Short mmCIF file of N, CA and C in Angstrom, two decimals:
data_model
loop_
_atom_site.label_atom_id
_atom_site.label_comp_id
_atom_site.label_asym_id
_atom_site.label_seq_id
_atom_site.Cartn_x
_atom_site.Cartn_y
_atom_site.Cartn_z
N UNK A 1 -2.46 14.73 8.61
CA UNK A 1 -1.61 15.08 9.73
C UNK A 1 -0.18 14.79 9.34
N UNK A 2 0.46 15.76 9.36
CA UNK A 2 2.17 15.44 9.03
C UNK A 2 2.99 16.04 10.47
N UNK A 3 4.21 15.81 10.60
CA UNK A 3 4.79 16.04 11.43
C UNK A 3 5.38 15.82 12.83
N UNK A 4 6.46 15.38 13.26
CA UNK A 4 6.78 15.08 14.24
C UNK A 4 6.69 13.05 14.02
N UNK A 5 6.68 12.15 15.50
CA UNK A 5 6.97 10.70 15.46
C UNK A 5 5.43 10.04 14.55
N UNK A 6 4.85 11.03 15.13
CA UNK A 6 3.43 10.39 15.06
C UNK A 6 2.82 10.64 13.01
N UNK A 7 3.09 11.24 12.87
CA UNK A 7 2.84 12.13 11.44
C UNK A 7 3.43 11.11 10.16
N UNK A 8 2.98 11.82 8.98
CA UNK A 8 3.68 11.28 8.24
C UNK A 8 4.83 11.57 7.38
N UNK A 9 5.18 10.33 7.14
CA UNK A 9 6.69 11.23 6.09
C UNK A 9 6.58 11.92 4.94
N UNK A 10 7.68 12.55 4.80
CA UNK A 10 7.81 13.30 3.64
C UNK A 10 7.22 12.51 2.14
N UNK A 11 7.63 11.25 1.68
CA UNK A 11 7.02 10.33 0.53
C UNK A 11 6.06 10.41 0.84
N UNK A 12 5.91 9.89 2.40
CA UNK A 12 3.76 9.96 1.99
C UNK A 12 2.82 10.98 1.86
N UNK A 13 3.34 11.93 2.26
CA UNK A 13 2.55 13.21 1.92
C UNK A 13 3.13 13.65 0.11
N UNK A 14 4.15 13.48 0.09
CA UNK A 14 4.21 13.60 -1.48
C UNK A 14 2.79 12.81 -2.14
N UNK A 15 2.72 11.16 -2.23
CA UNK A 15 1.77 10.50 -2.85
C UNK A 15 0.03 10.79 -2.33
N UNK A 16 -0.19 11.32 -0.89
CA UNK A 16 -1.24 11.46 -0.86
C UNK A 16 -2.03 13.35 -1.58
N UNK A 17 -0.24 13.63 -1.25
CA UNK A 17 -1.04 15.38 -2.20
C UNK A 17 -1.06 15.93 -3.99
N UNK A 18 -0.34 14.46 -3.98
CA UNK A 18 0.03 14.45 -5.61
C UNK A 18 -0.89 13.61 -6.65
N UNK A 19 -1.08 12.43 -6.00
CA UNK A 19 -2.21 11.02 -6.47
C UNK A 19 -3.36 11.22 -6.37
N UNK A 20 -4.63 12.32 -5.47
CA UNK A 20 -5.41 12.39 -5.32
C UNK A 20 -6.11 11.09 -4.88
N UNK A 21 -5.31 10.77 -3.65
CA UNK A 21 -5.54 9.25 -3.06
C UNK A 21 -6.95 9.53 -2.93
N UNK A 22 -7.52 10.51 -1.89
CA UNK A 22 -8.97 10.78 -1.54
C UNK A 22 -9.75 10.35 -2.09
N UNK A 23 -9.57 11.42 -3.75
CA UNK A 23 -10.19 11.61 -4.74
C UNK A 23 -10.50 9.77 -4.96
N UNK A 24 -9.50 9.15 -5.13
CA UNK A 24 -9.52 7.47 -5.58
C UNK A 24 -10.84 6.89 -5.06
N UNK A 25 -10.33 7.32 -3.27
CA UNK A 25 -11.08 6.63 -2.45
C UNK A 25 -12.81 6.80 -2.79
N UNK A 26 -12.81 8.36 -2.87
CA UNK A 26 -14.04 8.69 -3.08
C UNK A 26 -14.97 7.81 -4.58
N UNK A 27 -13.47 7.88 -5.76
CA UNK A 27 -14.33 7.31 -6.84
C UNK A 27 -14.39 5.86 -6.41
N UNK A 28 -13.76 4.80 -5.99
CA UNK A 28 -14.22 3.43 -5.64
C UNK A 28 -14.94 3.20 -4.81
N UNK A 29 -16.22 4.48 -4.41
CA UNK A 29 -17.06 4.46 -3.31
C UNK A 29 -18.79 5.00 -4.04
N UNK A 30 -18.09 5.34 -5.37
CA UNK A 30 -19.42 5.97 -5.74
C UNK A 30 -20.30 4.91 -6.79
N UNK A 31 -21.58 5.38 -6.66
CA UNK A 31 -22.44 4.34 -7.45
C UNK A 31 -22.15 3.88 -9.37
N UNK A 32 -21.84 5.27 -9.77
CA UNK A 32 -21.71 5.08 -10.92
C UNK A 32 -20.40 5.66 -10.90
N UNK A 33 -19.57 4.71 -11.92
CA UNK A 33 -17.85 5.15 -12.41
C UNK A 33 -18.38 5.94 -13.44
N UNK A 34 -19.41 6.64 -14.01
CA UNK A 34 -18.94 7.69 -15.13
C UNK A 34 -19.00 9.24 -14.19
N UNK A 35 -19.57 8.77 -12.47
CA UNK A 35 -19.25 10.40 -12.30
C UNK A 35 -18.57 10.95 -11.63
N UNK A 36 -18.68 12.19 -11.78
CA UNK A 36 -17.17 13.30 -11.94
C UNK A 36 -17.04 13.82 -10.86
N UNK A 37 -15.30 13.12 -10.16
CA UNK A 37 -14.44 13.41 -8.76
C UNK A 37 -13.90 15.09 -8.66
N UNK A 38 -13.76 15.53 -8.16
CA UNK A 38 -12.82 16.50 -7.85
C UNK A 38 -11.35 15.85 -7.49
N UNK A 39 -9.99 16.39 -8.51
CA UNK A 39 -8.78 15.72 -8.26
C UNK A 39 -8.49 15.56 -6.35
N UNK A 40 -9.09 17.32 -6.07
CA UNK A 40 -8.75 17.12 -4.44
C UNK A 40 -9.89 17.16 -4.05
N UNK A 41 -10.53 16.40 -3.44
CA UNK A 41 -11.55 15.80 -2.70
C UNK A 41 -12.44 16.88 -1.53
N UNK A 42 -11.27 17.50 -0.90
CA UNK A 42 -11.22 18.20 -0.25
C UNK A 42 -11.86 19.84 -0.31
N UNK A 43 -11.60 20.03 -1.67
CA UNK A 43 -11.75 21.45 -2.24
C UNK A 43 -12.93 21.06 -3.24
N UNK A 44 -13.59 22.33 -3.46
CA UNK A 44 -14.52 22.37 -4.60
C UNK A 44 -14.39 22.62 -5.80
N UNK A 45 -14.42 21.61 -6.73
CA UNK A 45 -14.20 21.67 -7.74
C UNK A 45 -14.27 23.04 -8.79
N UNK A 46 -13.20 23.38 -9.76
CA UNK A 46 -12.45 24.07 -10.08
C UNK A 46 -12.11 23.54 -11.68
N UNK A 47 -12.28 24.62 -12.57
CA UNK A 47 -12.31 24.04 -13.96
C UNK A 47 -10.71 24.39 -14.24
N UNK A 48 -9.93 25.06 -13.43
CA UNK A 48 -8.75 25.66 -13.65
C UNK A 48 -7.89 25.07 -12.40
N UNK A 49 -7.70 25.10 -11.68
CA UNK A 49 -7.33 24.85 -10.04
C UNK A 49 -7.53 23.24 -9.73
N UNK A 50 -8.92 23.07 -9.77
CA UNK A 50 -9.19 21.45 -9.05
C UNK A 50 -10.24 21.27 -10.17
N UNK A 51 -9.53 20.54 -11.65
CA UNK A 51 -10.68 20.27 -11.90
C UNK A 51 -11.68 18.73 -11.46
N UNK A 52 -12.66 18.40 -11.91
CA UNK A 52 -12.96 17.25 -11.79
C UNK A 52 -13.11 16.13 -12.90
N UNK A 53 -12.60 14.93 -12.67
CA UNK A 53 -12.14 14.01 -13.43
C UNK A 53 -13.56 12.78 -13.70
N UNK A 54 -13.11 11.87 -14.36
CA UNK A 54 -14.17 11.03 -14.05
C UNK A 54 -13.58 9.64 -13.30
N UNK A 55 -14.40 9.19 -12.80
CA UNK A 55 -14.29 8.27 -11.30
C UNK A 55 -13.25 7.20 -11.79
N UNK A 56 -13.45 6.74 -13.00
CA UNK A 56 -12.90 5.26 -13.64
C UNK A 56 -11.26 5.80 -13.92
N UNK A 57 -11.27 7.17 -14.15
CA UNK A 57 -9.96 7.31 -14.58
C UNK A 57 -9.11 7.45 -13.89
N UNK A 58 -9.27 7.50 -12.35
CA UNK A 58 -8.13 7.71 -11.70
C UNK A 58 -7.33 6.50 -11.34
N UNK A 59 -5.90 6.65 -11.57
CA UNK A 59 -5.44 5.50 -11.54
C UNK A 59 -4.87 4.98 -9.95
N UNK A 60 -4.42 3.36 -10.04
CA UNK A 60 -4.08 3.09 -8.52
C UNK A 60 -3.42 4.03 -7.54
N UNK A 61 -2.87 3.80 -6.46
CA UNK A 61 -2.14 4.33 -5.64
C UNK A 61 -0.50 4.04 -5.58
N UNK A 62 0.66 4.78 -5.63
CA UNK A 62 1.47 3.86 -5.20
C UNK A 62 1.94 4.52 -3.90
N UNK A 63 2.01 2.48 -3.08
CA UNK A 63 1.84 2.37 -1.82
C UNK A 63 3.06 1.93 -1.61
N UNK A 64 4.06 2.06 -2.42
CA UNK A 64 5.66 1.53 -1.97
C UNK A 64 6.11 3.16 -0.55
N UNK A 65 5.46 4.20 -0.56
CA UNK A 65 6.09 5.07 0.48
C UNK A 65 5.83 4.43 1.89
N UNK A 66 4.54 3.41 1.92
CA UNK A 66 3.95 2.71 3.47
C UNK A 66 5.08 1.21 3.47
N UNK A 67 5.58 0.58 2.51
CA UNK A 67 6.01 -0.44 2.75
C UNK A 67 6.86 -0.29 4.31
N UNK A 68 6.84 -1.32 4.73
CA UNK A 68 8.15 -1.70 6.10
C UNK A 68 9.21 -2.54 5.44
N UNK A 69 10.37 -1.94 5.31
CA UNK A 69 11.80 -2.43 4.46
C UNK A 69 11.87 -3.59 5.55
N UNK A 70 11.49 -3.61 6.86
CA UNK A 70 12.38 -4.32 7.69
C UNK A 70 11.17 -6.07 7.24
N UNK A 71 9.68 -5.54 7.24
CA UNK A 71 9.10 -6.71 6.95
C UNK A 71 9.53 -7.29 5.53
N UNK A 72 9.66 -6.46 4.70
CA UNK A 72 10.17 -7.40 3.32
C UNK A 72 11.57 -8.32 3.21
N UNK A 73 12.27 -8.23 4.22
CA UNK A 73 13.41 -8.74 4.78
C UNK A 73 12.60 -10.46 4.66
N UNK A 74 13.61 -11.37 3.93
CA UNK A 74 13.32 -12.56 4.30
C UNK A 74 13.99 -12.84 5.51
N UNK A 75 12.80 -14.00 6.49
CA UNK A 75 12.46 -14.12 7.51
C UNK A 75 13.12 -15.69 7.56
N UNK A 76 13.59 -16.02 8.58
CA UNK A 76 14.40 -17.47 8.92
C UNK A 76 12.73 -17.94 9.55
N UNK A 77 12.82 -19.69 9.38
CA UNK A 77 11.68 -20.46 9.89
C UNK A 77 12.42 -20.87 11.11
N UNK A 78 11.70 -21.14 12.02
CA UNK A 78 11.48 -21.90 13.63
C UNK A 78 11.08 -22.99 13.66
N UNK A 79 11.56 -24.26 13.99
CA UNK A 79 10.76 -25.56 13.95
C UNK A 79 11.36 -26.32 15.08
N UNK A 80 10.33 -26.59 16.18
CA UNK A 80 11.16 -27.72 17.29
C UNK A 80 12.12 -26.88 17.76
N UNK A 81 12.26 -25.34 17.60
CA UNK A 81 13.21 -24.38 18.83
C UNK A 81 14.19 -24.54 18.13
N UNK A 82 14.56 -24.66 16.57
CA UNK A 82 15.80 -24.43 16.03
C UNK A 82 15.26 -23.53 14.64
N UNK A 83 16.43 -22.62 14.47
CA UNK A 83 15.99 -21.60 13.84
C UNK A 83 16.68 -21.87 12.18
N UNK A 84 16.09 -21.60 11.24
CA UNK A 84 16.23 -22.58 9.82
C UNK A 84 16.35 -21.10 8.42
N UNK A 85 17.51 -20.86 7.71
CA UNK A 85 17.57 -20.28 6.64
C UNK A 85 16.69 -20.43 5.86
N UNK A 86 16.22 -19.04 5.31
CA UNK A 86 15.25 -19.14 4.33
C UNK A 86 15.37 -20.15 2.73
N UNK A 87 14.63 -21.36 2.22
CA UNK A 87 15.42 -22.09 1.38
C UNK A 87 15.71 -23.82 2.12
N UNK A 88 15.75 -23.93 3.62
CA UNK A 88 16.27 -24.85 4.30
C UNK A 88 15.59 -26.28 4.18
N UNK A 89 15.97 -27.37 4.05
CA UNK A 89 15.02 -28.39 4.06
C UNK A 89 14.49 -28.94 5.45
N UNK A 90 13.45 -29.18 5.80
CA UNK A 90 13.41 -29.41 7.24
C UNK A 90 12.90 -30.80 7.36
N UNK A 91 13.47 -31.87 7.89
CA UNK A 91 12.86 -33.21 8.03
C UNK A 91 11.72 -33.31 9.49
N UNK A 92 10.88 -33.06 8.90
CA UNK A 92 9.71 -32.77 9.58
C UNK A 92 9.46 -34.35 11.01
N UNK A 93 9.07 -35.24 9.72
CA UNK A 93 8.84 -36.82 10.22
C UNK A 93 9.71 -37.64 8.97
N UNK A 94 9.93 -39.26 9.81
CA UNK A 94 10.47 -39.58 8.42
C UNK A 94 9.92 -39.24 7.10
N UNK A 95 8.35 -39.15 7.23
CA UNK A 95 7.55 -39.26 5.55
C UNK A 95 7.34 -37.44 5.00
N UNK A 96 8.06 -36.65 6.20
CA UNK A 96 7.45 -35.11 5.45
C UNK A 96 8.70 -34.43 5.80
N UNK A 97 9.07 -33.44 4.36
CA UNK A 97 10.29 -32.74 4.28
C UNK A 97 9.65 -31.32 4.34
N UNK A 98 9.82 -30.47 4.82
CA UNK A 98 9.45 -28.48 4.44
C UNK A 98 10.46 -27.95 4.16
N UNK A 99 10.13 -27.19 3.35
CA UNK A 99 11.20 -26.14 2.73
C UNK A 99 10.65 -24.74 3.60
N UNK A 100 11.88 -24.07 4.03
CA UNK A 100 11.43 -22.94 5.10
C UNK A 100 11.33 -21.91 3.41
N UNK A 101 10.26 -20.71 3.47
CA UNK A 101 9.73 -20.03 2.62
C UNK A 101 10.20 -19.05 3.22
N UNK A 102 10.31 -17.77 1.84
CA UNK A 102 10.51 -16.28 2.30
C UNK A 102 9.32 -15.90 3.43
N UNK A 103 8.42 -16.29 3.32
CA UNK A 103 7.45 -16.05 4.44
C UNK A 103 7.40 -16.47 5.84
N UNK A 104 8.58 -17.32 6.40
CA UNK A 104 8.62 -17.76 7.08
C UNK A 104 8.33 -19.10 7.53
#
């Protein structure tokens, strides 16, 4: 499904019509990795058009088009209702110090 708020973007339809994501899915689903995917999953295999590959060879996905820029943003820590730079030392109790993490 592409198009409009709900749809997807332009990168991700690039990587899912180009990567033969399907195809992936399908080979990390089948019993034996020596047998043979169709690149598009979708269509019937094609010695010219769609041919079919073998399961082990298709390589990962790249999933940098799904990332959220705004979640990879380092995140300030919260402690006791005061809000702490990523890096910050936090004197917890006298005996425990935290360091606020990119993770929050």
């Amino acid at each position: 499904y592409h198009g409009g708020l709900a749809g997807l973007s332009a990168p991700e339809l690039h990587t899912v019509y180009s990567s033969g994501v399907l195809a992936k899915l399908v080979s990390r689903n089948v019993d034996e990795v020596k047998s043979l995917v169709p690149l598009d999953a979708l269509r019937l295999p094609n010695i010219v058009s769609n041919p079919a590959v073998m399961a082990e060879s298709l390589l990962g996905t790249d999933l940098r088009p799904w990332m959220d820029p705004i979640a990879l943003r380092p995140k300030d820590c919260t402690y006791g209702g005061r809000a702490y730079v990523t890096g910050a030392l936090i004197d917890v109790s006298p005996c425990l110090v935290c360091q606020c993490s990119v993770d929050g």
